[in-house]
Amino acid sequence: MGPQLGRTVHVVIVSMPVSHHHHRHPFHSILPVQMTLWPTLVVGHPWRITETGDQQLLLKLNLTLIVWIIVVICADYFVFGFVVRYTAAREREKAQKRLEAAASRTVSPMPKGKKGSNPQPKTPVRSGAATPSRGVDQRALDISALNLTEKEEKPQIIEEPPKISFAREKLLEEAKKALDAEGRNNKKNVSLVVIGHVDAGKSTLMGRLLYELGRLDEKTRIANERGSNKAGKGSFSWAWSLDGTTEERERGITMDIALQSMVTPHRQITILDAPGHKDFIPNMISGASQADCALLVVDATTGEFEAGFNRGGQTREHILLVRSLGVSQVIVAVNKLDQTNWDKSRYDEICDFLRPFLTQSGYHSSKTKFVPVSAMQGVNLATREGDDGKVLRSWYDGPSLVDCLDQLEPPTRDIYAPLRIPISNVFKGQGSGVAVSGRLCGGVVQVGDRLRVLPGDETAIVKTIDFEEENVSWAIAGSNVTIYLTAIDPVHLNIGSVLCYPNELVPLATIFTARVIVFDIQIPITTGTSVELFHHSRDVPATIANLIATIDRATGDIVKKKPRVLTKGISAEVQLSLRTTSLSGPSVVRPIPLEPFSVNKDMGRILLRRGGETIGAGIVLEIFG
Amino acid sequence: MKLVSRHVDKHGAGHITLRPEDDEDMWHLYNLIQKGDSVGATTIRRVQKTSNTGSIDSQRVRLNLTVEVNKVEFSSYAAPTSGGDTSASGEASGPSANPATTSLHISGRVTVENPHVKLGAFHTLDIETDRNVRIEKADGWDSIALNRVEEAILPGRGAEVGAVVCGEGTAAFCLLSEHMTLVAGRISVSIPRKAAASGTSQHEKALTKFYGTLFDGFVRHIPFANVGLKAIVIASPGWVKDAVFDYMLQEAGRRGDKTLQKALKEKGVKVHTSSPHVHSLVEVLQSPQIVSQLKETKFAREGIALDKFHKMLSSDELRAWYGPDHVVLAADRGAIGTLLISDELFRASDPETRKKYVALVEAVQQKGGEVVIFSKLNQLTGIAAILTFPLDIEVVEAEEREVEEERKRAEDEEGT
């Protein structure tokens, strides 16, 4: 509001002379009133007439006249300023509405997605100046009594349109152009989640890779090395560049997603380094839901690979989780091969073991790649030159890890879909603003947009957008961005909330149906099973309210209606309802933003967990409020 | 709870007078009192009197009123009323230092005439501790209700446990007693994710704030100085529990709160759970550290029965049935070995349905089956059964249909 007020003040000053001109004759019209007033005064004090001469009377008359003029000018100034400000605000509102209408016309119509949404878009700009309308009326009445009505024909003020860099259609055009140009003159953007069993060396591999690609400077590396040696954890020195918190460093375990970016010859890659420990799978899910591709790190040493892959290991669970979150490309980095003396048979054994499992889990064989690496020694990350890579060179002539990363396919970006940004992190930005980060699951966003935060009734304005550590004016679907917001209290922004345009709201759900695939579980799923529902970065308690039918995985036909239990490997349609978050007291179920898979793929994927174990993954079919 | 008087004949008619003493007794009463019962208790009512001159005089009078129950409300969020907030200071640890956190409201029409209140006027009884409550059942006392009374009046409370279930940024303070789980409070502090660059991390700052908030919440909600409290559980996935525990010990030391320090050292237990949600309390109660503390409590029995059911379900599906309709069918065939039933079914249902369930329980008991009444069985639709011999649900249902058709045919023949 600040700058707008400033502008109106400016307008008022410019218009001042005009108003003066207008009010020449109103003063005359006031004079008779003044004259009629005067005699009463004279009557009230008869002694004055005798004492004061004509001159004095004239002086008095003049004095009162001057006072009156001042009063009128003031009133006029005030009221006129008010009216100008008021009309200016109206003008601005109209312009905004026109723009909005144009924008909504150009955006591809998505009637299905609007089922639960508010049919009437909120008025985009609220003018603070227009609020005390009653006061205006009162003053206007007073003025009308003074016969100042002709003031209506005020000078036309040309108000510049609200500060939006360009209209939405233009933006879409530009985004489309940029998208088409991607890969020809600039690098394609891909986001990559790093997964694998705990202690497979994910963070170390990433730390080393960042160093190899020149993203990690020598100074930091030396500092990390010194620090980790001091803590008696020299082997974690590479991981320290991603494991930033004290606790992670103390324990030598990644606990939360670390976001980094790096550049290969043809790709700009956003890295999401996921924790491998099973207690932090919620964080891993949050990261994986923001990724297009996955880098699976497995430990090649004897016993370790098996421990990671068997029941209770995270290799298997991560592979399934990531696949069910829509990631279809995977690179398998067989790590710590130096500890097996670069044993080719071990590498082949692991590849042969994983390949059928990956195919079975739904990864296309053309989209899975295997790379032998050693993160600690830095062999075969960017190159396999040097003494350390001698043995590997003797039997391996395939691509290095960077070569593989350089060929990752970017995701399809649906820029015409309604904007959806599930928030994965909220933190304090520079100054007074608040920053959120997340991945755009459709649509485009640009600086100056007003976004609605769901669930909730709040809106915010986009101040700046950061993408790959650069300040950009707009961002398209599929990019991991950090957005700085203004005009909102940070308490309204929660991890898991979704940002969208006020006229294209994402539906909120408490009860919905979903098609799920049941994972390898011990205790079957029954009606009323309590689960934790994972959707992007959100994690809420839910109940499987109803088992609707079991479904044939291949054909999609209904096998059996109303099954009693769901055992492992079954595909089924179920009804889920969110649980109240309290065991006792008032039962309030807070809805979560969700969309059917058919409307928005990224917004329609869910995961179900129970007792620290992922029991199923699914897609949202229909939302029942 | 104290049994003051009991006048119930063999048909179940009569009344029982009880004196609730703590929160759990309120829970028992909540389960005992049903719509239609008549309940008498002392209460305060504002009585208006119009004098001869027409002026209205309003007074609050303590009365003994009897109402015919229309609605029973149980809430665990009432403000601490009596005894002050003993836990806040940590000094006074009297025998009943536990501040009342629950309240029970019973509303209905007044059925016994009183000089101050007209017959048929509405009144809401606010049940208070240490005041007698006289209950007369509309349909007489059934076995379930009498069992509940027996259970409630057993002297010597089962172990009480205070638990904090936390995750990064969230925590729920729970009080567990034999029959009841109370969520006394929750906190949630938004914690930014770790930053790419370490150093002035907002993450750590927010964490410290979270620990501070949690400490305050703990002091407010968990009566750690209470002798009756057997254990203080800090449960979480990951290492939040360790960090929280260490912080609390340190903070207690810093504030010079010896009682808290002692309580934490003596009763503090760290338990690993898989999620930061309140329902992972189940994991807490099944953990070996707690099982040894809560041996032979109702919860342990429930856990064992539920485990047995799930194991049966995964190994022999035909011997584990659930859902009201199916369980009734199994009972008809005398197949039920163990019946698992939620007390919610007795509480929430109308008298007819309640009778049905009571009859079911009695039938199972008669045939030598075991009945486990759960104080919280959210899953499995509230009722489940482990059968003594396998029965195929579809065959049974087909049989039922046949019988039904037979009956219809017979009816038709009679009609013609």
Short mmCIF file of N, CA, C and O in Angstrom, two decimals, chain A residues 241-249 251 253-260 277 279-280 283 286 424-428 495 522-524 526-528 530-532 539-541 547 560 564-565 579 581-586 611-612, chain B residues 75-77 168 181-183 186 190-196 198 201-204 207 211 237-240 242-243 272-279 281 283 309-310 313-314 317-318 320-322 326 376 378-381 393-394:
data_model
loop_
_atom_site.label_atom_id
_atom_site.label_comp_id
_atom_site.label_asym_id
_atom_site.label_seq_id
_atom_site.Cartn_x
_atom_site.Cartn_y
_atom_site.Cartn_z
N SER A 241 29.45 -31.32 3.87
CA SER A 241 29.03 -30.20 3.04
C SER A 241 27.51 -30.23 2.81
O SER A 241 26.93 -29.24 2.40
N LEU A 242 26.88 -31.36 3.06
CA LEU A 242 25.41 -31.42 2.96
C LEU A 242 24.74 -31.53 4.32
O LEU A 242 23.65 -31.03 4.51
N ASP A 243 25.39 -32.24 5.23
CA ASP A 243 24.82 -32.38 6.57
C ASP A 243 25.24 -31.18 7.40
O ASP A 243 26.29 -31.19 8.02
N GLY A 244 24.39 -30.18 7.40
CA GLY A 244 24.79 -28.91 7.99
C GLY A 244 24.57 -28.78 9.48
O GLY A 244 25.30 -28.08 10.17
N THR A 245 23.55 -29.45 10.03
CA THR A 245 23.21 -29.17 11.43
C THR A 245 24.18 -29.88 12.38
O THR A 245 24.80 -30.88 12.02
N THR A 246 24.26 -29.34 13.56
CA THR A 246 25.17 -29.88 14.57
C THR A 246 24.85 -31.34 14.85
O THR A 246 25.74 -32.17 14.98
N GLU A 247 23.55 -31.60 14.94
CA GLU A 247 23.17 -32.95 15.33
C GLU A 247 23.55 -33.96 14.25
O GLU A 247 24.05 -35.04 14.53
N GLU A 248 23.30 -33.58 12.99
CA GLU A 248 23.65 -34.47 11.89
C GLU A 248 25.14 -34.77 11.90
O GLU A 248 25.58 -35.89 11.68
N ARG A 249 25.92 -33.73 12.16
CA ARG A 249 27.37 -33.91 12.16
C ARG A 249 27.81 -34.77 13.33
O ARG A 249 28.68 -35.62 13.19
N ARG A 251 26.11 -37.05 14.88
CA ARG A 251 25.70 -38.44 14.75
C ARG A 251 26.20 -39.07 13.46
O ARG A 251 26.13 -40.29 13.30
N ILE A 253 24.83 -38.75 10.55
CA ILE A 253 23.67 -39.28 9.82
C ILE A 253 22.87 -38.12 9.24
O ILE A 253 22.69 -37.11 9.92
N THR A 254 22.46 -38.24 8.00
CA THR A 254 21.60 -37.21 7.43
C THR A 254 20.22 -37.38 8.04
O THR A 254 19.70 -38.49 8.11
N MET A 255 19.64 -36.26 8.49
CA MET A 255 18.32 -36.37 9.09
C MET A 255 17.25 -35.70 8.26
O MET A 255 16.08 -36.00 8.38
N ASP A 256 17.66 -34.75 7.46
CA ASP A 256 16.66 -34.05 6.65
C ASP A 256 17.21 -33.82 5.25
O ASP A 256 18.40 -33.94 5.01
N ILE A 257 16.29 -33.49 4.36
CA ILE A 257 16.67 -33.23 2.97
C ILE A 257 17.64 -32.04 2.89
O ILE A 257 17.42 -31.03 3.54
N ALA A 258 18.68 -32.22 2.12
CA ALA A 258 19.57 -31.10 1.84
C ALA A 258 19.40 -30.72 0.37
O ALA A 258 19.42 -31.58 -0.50
N LEU A 259 19.19 -29.46 0.14
CA LEU A 259 18.95 -29.00 -1.23
C LEU A 259 20.22 -28.36 -1.78
O LEU A 259 20.78 -27.46 -1.14
N GLN A 260 20.68 -28.82 -2.92
CA GLN A 260 21.86 -28.25 -3.54
C GLN A 260 21.62 -28.19 -5.04
O GLN A 260 20.71 -28.84 -5.55
N HIS A 277 18.10 -43.12 6.98
CA HIS A 277 17.64 -43.78 8.20
C HIS A 277 16.12 -43.91 8.17
O HIS A 277 15.42 -43.00 7.75
N ASP A 279 13.85 -43.77 10.35
CA ASP A 279 13.05 -42.84 11.13
C ASP A 279 12.78 -41.54 10.37
O ASP A 279 11.90 -40.77 10.74
N PHE A 280 13.56 -41.30 9.34
CA PHE A 280 13.42 -40.02 8.64
C PHE A 280 12.79 -40.19 7.27
O PHE A 280 12.92 -39.32 6.41
N ASN A 283 10.83 -37.32 5.87
CA ASN A 283 11.62 -36.28 5.20
C ASN A 283 12.03 -36.72 3.80
O ASN A 283 12.06 -35.92 2.87
N SER A 286 9.19 -36.27 1.49
CA SER A 286 9.06 -34.86 1.14
C SER A 286 10.02 -34.48 0.03
O SER A 286 9.68 -33.75 -0.89
N SER A 424 7.40 -27.01 0.96
CA SER A 424 8.20 -28.00 1.66
C SER A 424 9.06 -27.37 2.75
O SER A 424 9.62 -28.08 3.57
N ASN A 425 9.16 -26.08 2.74
CA ASN A 425 9.94 -25.42 3.77
C ASN A 425 9.48 -23.98 3.93
O ASN A 425 9.16 -23.33 2.94
N VAL A 426 9.45 -23.53 5.14
CA VAL A 426 9.11 -22.13 5.43
C VAL A 426 10.21 -21.57 6.30
O VAL A 426 10.58 -22.18 7.30
N PHE A 427 10.75 -20.46 5.92
CA PHE A 427 11.77 -19.84 6.77
C PHE A 427 11.73 -18.33 6.61
O PHE A 427 11.03 -17.81 5.75
N LYS A 428 12.49 -17.67 7.46
CA LYS A 428 12.48 -16.22 7.43
C LYS A 428 13.36 -15.72 6.31
O LYS A 428 14.50 -16.16 6.18
N ILE A 495 4.46 -25.91 6.56
CA ILE A 495 4.99 -26.93 5.66
C ILE A 495 3.83 -27.86 5.31
O ILE A 495 3.13 -28.34 6.19
N GLN A 522 3.19 -57.46 6.70
CA GLN A 522 2.98 -58.64 7.53
C GLN A 522 1.53 -58.73 7.99
O GLN A 522 0.89 -59.75 7.83
N ILE A 523 1.06 -57.63 8.55
CA ILE A 523 -0.31 -57.63 9.05
C ILE A 523 -1.21 -57.04 7.96
O ILE A 523 -0.96 -55.93 7.48
N PRO A 524 -2.24 -57.76 7.54
CA PRO A 524 -3.07 -57.26 6.46
C PRO A 524 -3.85 -56.00 6.85
O PRO A 524 -4.02 -55.69 8.03
N THR A 526 -7.19 -53.95 7.25
CA THR A 526 -8.61 -54.19 7.44
C THR A 526 -9.34 -52.85 7.42
O THR A 526 -8.70 -51.81 7.42
N THR A 527 -10.65 -52.92 7.43
CA THR A 527 -11.42 -51.69 7.57
C THR A 527 -11.08 -51.08 8.93
O THR A 527 -11.02 -51.81 9.92
N GLY A 528 -10.87 -49.80 8.94
CA GLY A 528 -10.59 -49.14 10.20
C GLY A 528 -9.12 -49.13 10.58
O GLY A 528 -8.78 -48.69 11.66
N SER A 530 -5.64 -47.79 11.12
CA SER A 530 -5.14 -46.41 11.18
C SER A 530 -3.79 -46.34 10.49
O SER A 530 -2.92 -47.18 10.72
N VAL A 531 -3.67 -45.36 9.66
CA VAL A 531 -2.44 -45.20 8.88
C VAL A 531 -1.99 -43.75 8.97
O VAL A 531 -2.72 -42.89 9.45
N GLU A 532 -0.77 -43.52 8.50
CA GLU A 532 -0.34 -42.14 8.31
C GLU A 532 -0.35 -41.88 6.82
O GLU A 532 0.18 -42.66 6.04
N ASP A 539 2.03 -34.91 6.50
CA ASP A 539 1.97 -36.23 7.10
C ASP A 539 0.84 -36.17 8.12
O ASP A 539 0.95 -35.49 9.14
N VAL A 540 -0.30 -36.79 7.82
CA VAL A 540 -1.46 -36.69 8.70
C VAL A 540 -1.99 -38.08 9.05
O VAL A 540 -1.90 -39.00 8.25
N PRO A 541 -2.56 -38.21 10.24
CA PRO A 541 -3.19 -39.48 10.56
C PRO A 541 -4.49 -39.68 9.80
O PRO A 541 -5.25 -38.73 9.63
N LEU A 547 -13.11 -50.60 2.53
CA LEU A 547 -12.44 -51.30 1.44
C LEU A 547 -13.49 -51.49 0.35
O LEU A 547 -14.43 -52.26 0.53
N LYS A 560 -13.04 -58.28 -6.65
CA LYS A 560 -13.99 -58.63 -5.60
C LYS A 560 -14.46 -57.36 -4.92
O LYS A 560 -13.65 -56.51 -4.57
N ARG A 564 -12.68 -58.29 2.73
CA ARG A 564 -12.53 -58.16 4.19
C ARG A 564 -11.17 -57.62 4.55
O ARG A 564 -11.02 -56.85 5.48
N VAL A 565 -10.17 -58.11 3.84
CA VAL A 565 -8.81 -57.69 4.15
C VAL A 565 -8.05 -57.44 2.86
O VAL A 565 -8.41 -57.96 1.80
N ARG A 579 -8.24 -38.45 10.15
CA ARG A 579 -8.64 -38.60 11.53
C ARG A 579 -8.51 -37.26 12.25
O ARG A 579 -7.69 -36.43 11.88
N THR A 581 -7.12 -34.96 15.02
CA THR A 581 -5.78 -35.04 15.57
C THR A 581 -5.79 -35.20 17.09
O THR A 581 -4.75 -35.35 17.69
N SER A 582 -6.96 -35.18 17.69
CA SER A 582 -6.98 -35.35 19.14
C SER A 582 -7.69 -36.64 19.50
O SER A 582 -8.63 -37.06 18.84
N LEU A 583 -7.21 -37.26 20.57
CA LEU A 583 -7.84 -38.50 21.02
C LEU A 583 -9.15 -38.19 21.73
O LEU A 583 -10.08 -38.95 21.68
N SER A 584 -9.19 -37.09 22.43
CA SER A 584 -10.40 -36.74 23.15
C SER A 584 -10.70 -35.28 22.90
O SER A 584 -9.92 -34.58 22.27
N GLY A 585 -11.79 -34.82 23.41
CA GLY A 585 -12.14 -33.42 23.21
C GLY A 585 -12.84 -33.23 21.88
O GLY A 585 -13.23 -34.19 21.22
N PRO A 586 -12.99 -31.98 21.48
CA PRO A 586 -13.73 -31.71 20.26
C PRO A 586 -13.00 -32.32 19.05
O PRO A 586 -11.80 -32.18 18.93
N GLY A 611 3.09 -47.81 11.50
CA GLY A 611 4.12 -48.34 12.39
C GLY A 611 5.52 -48.29 11.81
O GLY A 611 6.30 -49.24 11.94
N GLY A 612 5.84 -47.21 11.12
CA GLY A 612 7.20 -47.05 10.60
C GLY A 612 7.49 -47.86 9.37
O GLY A 612 8.64 -48.09 9.00
N SER B 75 -15.55 -34.25 28.48
CA SER B 75 -14.51 -33.48 27.81
C SER B 75 -13.26 -33.49 28.66
O SER B 75 -13.31 -33.47 29.88
N SER B 76 -12.15 -33.56 27.98
CA SER B 76 -10.89 -33.66 28.70
C SER B 76 -10.14 -32.35 28.65
O SER B 76 -8.98 -32.28 28.94
N TYR B 77 -10.82 -31.31 28.24
CA TYR B 77 -10.12 -30.04 28.08
C TYR B 77 -10.55 -28.98 29.08
O TYR B 77 -10.23 -27.83 28.93
N GLU B 168 9.91 -33.49 15.47
CA GLU B 168 10.59 -32.21 15.35
C GLU B 168 9.53 -31.12 15.19
O GLU B 168 8.91 -30.99 14.15
N THR B 181 -6.97 -42.71 28.11
CA THR B 181 -5.82 -41.95 27.61
C THR B 181 -6.28 -40.52 27.40
O THR B 181 -7.25 -40.28 26.71
N LEU B 182 -5.57 -39.61 28.02
CA LEU B 182 -5.94 -38.20 27.90
C LEU B 182 -4.85 -37.47 27.16
O LEU B 182 -3.67 -37.64 27.48
N VAL B 183 -5.24 -36.67 26.20
CA VAL B 183 -4.25 -35.78 25.60
C VAL B 183 -4.42 -34.45 26.33
O VAL B 183 -5.39 -33.74 26.13
N ARG B 186 -1.17 -30.02 23.53
CA ARG B 186 -0.21 -30.21 22.44
C ARG B 186 0.44 -28.89 22.07
O ARG B 186 -0.13 -27.84 22.26
N SER B 190 6.76 -24.22 14.34
CA SER B 190 7.21 -24.48 12.98
C SER B 190 8.73 -24.34 12.92
O SER B 190 9.29 -23.37 13.40
N ILE B 191 9.34 -25.37 12.38
CA ILE B 191 10.79 -25.41 12.34
C ILE B 191 11.25 -25.42 10.89
O ILE B 191 10.90 -26.33 10.13
N PRO B 192 12.00 -24.42 10.49
CA PRO B 192 12.49 -24.42 9.10
C PRO B 192 13.43 -25.59 8.88
O PRO B 192 14.12 -26.03 9.79
N ARG B 193 13.43 -26.07 7.65
CA ARG B 193 14.35 -27.16 7.31
C ARG B 193 15.78 -26.65 7.42
O ARG B 193 16.03 -25.46 7.40
N LYS B 194 16.69 -27.58 7.45
CA LYS B 194 18.08 -27.16 7.56
C LYS B 194 18.48 -26.39 6.30
O LYS B 194 18.03 -26.69 5.20
N ALA B 195 19.30 -25.39 6.50
CA ALA B 195 19.69 -24.54 5.37
C ALA B 195 20.84 -25.20 4.62
O ALA B 195 21.54 -26.04 5.15
N ALA B 196 20.97 -24.82 3.37
CA ALA B 196 22.03 -25.38 2.54
C ALA B 196 23.39 -25.03 3.15
O ALA B 196 24.27 -25.86 3.29
N SER B 198 25.53 -24.05 6.34
CA SER B 198 25.42 -24.13 7.79
C SER B 198 25.80 -22.79 8.39
O SER B 198 26.09 -21.85 7.69
N SER B 201 21.99 -20.89 11.36
CA SER B 201 20.84 -21.65 10.90
C SER B 201 19.60 -21.30 11.70
O SER B 201 19.62 -21.30 12.92
N GLN B 202 18.54 -21.05 10.97
CA GLN B 202 17.27 -20.80 11.65
C GLN B 202 16.73 -22.08 12.25
O GLN B 202 15.98 -22.08 13.20
N HIS B 203 17.19 -23.19 11.65
CA HIS B 203 16.74 -24.50 12.09
C HIS B 203 17.07 -24.71 13.56
O HIS B 203 16.21 -25.07 14.36
N GLU B 204 18.31 -24.45 13.90
CA GLU B 204 18.73 -24.70 15.27
C GLU B 204 18.06 -23.74 16.26
O GLU B 204 17.71 -24.11 17.37
N LEU B 207 14.69 -24.94 16.86
CA LEU B 207 14.70 -26.14 17.70
C LEU B 207 14.82 -25.77 19.17
O LEU B 207 14.09 -26.31 20.01
N TYR B 211 12.26 -26.70 22.16
CA TYR B 211 12.56 -27.38 23.43
C TYR B 211 12.05 -26.55 24.61
O TYR B 211 11.50 -27.10 25.57
N PRO B 237 10.25 -40.54 17.12
CA PRO B 237 11.15 -41.18 16.16
C PRO B 237 12.48 -40.44 16.19
O PRO B 237 12.54 -39.30 16.65
N GLY B 238 13.50 -41.07 15.70
CA GLY B 238 14.80 -40.41 15.62
C GLY B 238 15.37 -40.12 16.99
O GLY B 238 15.17 -40.88 17.94
N TRP B 239 16.05 -38.98 17.10
CA TRP B 239 16.74 -38.68 18.35
C TRP B 239 16.15 -37.48 19.06
O TRP B 239 16.76 -36.92 19.94
N VAL B 240 14.96 -37.11 18.66
CA VAL B 240 14.34 -35.96 19.31
C VAL B 240 14.18 -36.25 20.80
O VAL B 240 14.41 -35.39 21.65
N ASP B 242 15.98 -37.99 22.83
CA ASP B 242 17.21 -37.80 23.59
C ASP B 242 17.48 -36.31 23.80
O ASP B 242 17.81 -35.89 24.91
N ALA B 243 17.31 -35.57 22.71
CA ALA B 243 17.57 -34.14 22.80
C ALA B 243 16.61 -33.49 23.80
O ALA B 243 17.02 -32.68 24.63
N HIS B 272 11.34 -45.38 21.69
CA HIS B 272 11.37 -45.09 20.26
C HIS B 272 10.01 -45.41 19.64
O HIS B 272 9.43 -46.46 19.89
N THR B 273 9.48 -44.48 18.86
CA THR B 273 8.24 -44.75 18.13
C THR B 273 8.50 -44.47 16.66
O THR B 273 9.51 -43.87 16.31
N SER B 274 7.57 -44.91 15.83
CA SER B 274 7.81 -44.75 14.40
C SER B 274 7.25 -43.45 13.86
O SER B 274 7.60 -43.03 12.77
N SER B 275 6.36 -42.81 14.61
CA SER B 275 5.82 -41.55 14.10
C SER B 275 5.56 -40.59 15.25
O SER B 275 5.41 -41.02 16.40
N PRO B 276 5.51 -39.31 14.95
CA PRO B 276 5.27 -38.34 16.02
C PRO B 276 3.80 -38.13 16.34
O PRO B 276 3.46 -37.21 17.06
N HIS B 277 2.91 -38.96 15.78
CA HIS B 277 1.48 -38.79 16.04
C HIS B 277 1.08 -39.45 17.35
O HIS B 277 1.75 -40.38 17.80
N VAL B 278 -0.04 -38.99 17.87
CA VAL B 278 -0.46 -39.50 19.17
C VAL B 278 -0.73 -40.99 19.14
O VAL B 278 -0.50 -41.69 20.10
N HIS B 279 -1.17 -41.50 17.98
CA HIS B 279 -1.52 -42.92 17.97
C HIS B 279 -0.31 -43.84 18.14
O HIS B 279 -0.46 -45.03 18.35
N LEU B 281 1.30 -43.91 20.61
CA LEU B 281 1.26 -44.30 22.03
C LEU B 281 1.12 -45.81 22.16
O LEU B 281 1.60 -46.41 23.12
N GLU B 283 2.61 -47.95 20.40
CA GLU B 283 3.96 -48.49 20.39
C GLU B 283 4.62 -48.30 21.76
O GLU B 283 5.35 -49.16 22.23
N PHE B 309 -5.17 -61.24 17.36
CA PHE B 309 -6.12 -61.13 16.26
C PHE B 309 -5.40 -60.87 14.95
O PHE B 309 -5.68 -61.51 13.93
N HIS B 310 -4.48 -59.93 14.97
CA HIS B 310 -3.78 -59.59 13.73
C HIS B 310 -2.96 -60.76 13.22
O HIS B 310 -2.91 -61.01 12.01
N LEU B 313 -5.26 -63.09 11.65
CA LEU B 313 -5.75 -62.56 10.38
C LEU B 313 -4.74 -62.82 9.27
O LEU B 313 -5.12 -63.12 8.13
N SER B 314 -3.46 -62.70 9.59
CA SER B 314 -2.48 -62.89 8.53
C SER B 314 -2.18 -64.37 8.30
O SER B 314 -1.79 -64.76 7.21
N GLU B 317 -7.00 -66.56 7.83
CA GLU B 317 -8.00 -65.50 7.65
C GLU B 317 -9.40 -65.96 8.07
O GLU B 317 -10.23 -65.18 8.50
N LEU B 318 -9.63 -67.27 7.96
CA LEU B 318 -10.97 -67.78 8.24
C LEU B 318 -11.29 -67.83 9.73
O LEU B 318 -12.42 -68.08 10.12
N ALA B 320 -10.34 -65.24 11.81
CA ALA B 320 -10.34 -63.88 12.36
C ALA B 320 -11.41 -63.07 11.63
O ALA B 320 -11.29 -62.78 10.45
N TRP B 321 -12.46 -62.77 12.36
CA TRP B 321 -13.57 -62.05 11.76
C TRP B 321 -13.72 -60.70 12.43
O TRP B 321 -13.43 -60.55 13.60
N TYR B 322 -14.23 -59.74 11.67
CA TYR B 322 -14.51 -58.46 12.30
C TYR B 322 -15.70 -57.80 11.63
O TYR B 322 -16.16 -58.23 10.58
N HIS B 326 -20.71 -59.68 10.79
CA HIS B 326 -19.98 -60.93 10.73
C HIS B 326 -19.80 -61.56 12.10
O HIS B 326 -19.96 -62.77 12.26
N LYS B 376 -10.23 -48.46 23.96
CA LYS B 376 -10.03 -47.69 22.74
C LYS B 376 -9.73 -48.66 21.61
O LYS B 376 -8.63 -49.19 21.53
N ASN B 378 -10.02 -48.26 17.94
CA ASN B 378 -10.39 -47.44 16.79
C ASN B 378 -10.49 -48.28 15.53
O ASN B 378 -11.22 -47.97 14.61
N GLN B 379 -9.68 -49.32 15.50
CA GLN B 379 -9.60 -50.08 14.28
C GLN B 379 -10.68 -51.16 14.25
O GLN B 379 -11.42 -51.34 15.21
N LEU B 380 -10.72 -51.86 13.19
CA LEU B 380 -11.56 -53.06 13.06
C LEU B 380 -13.03 -52.79 13.35
O LEU B 380 -13.72 -53.66 13.87
N THR B 381 -13.49 -51.61 13.08
CA THR B 381 -14.89 -51.22 13.27
C THR B 381 -15.39 -51.40 14.69
O THR B 381 -16.58 -51.39 14.95
N ILE B 393 -16.48 -67.04 5.52
CA ILE B 393 -17.51 -66.01 5.62
C ILE B 393 -18.52 -66.11 4.50
O ILE B 393 -19.72 -65.93 4.68
N GLU B 394 -18.03 -66.47 3.32
CA GLU B 394 -18.95 -66.51 2.18
C GLU B 394 -19.92 -67.67 2.30
O GLU B 394 -21.10 -67.54 1.97
#
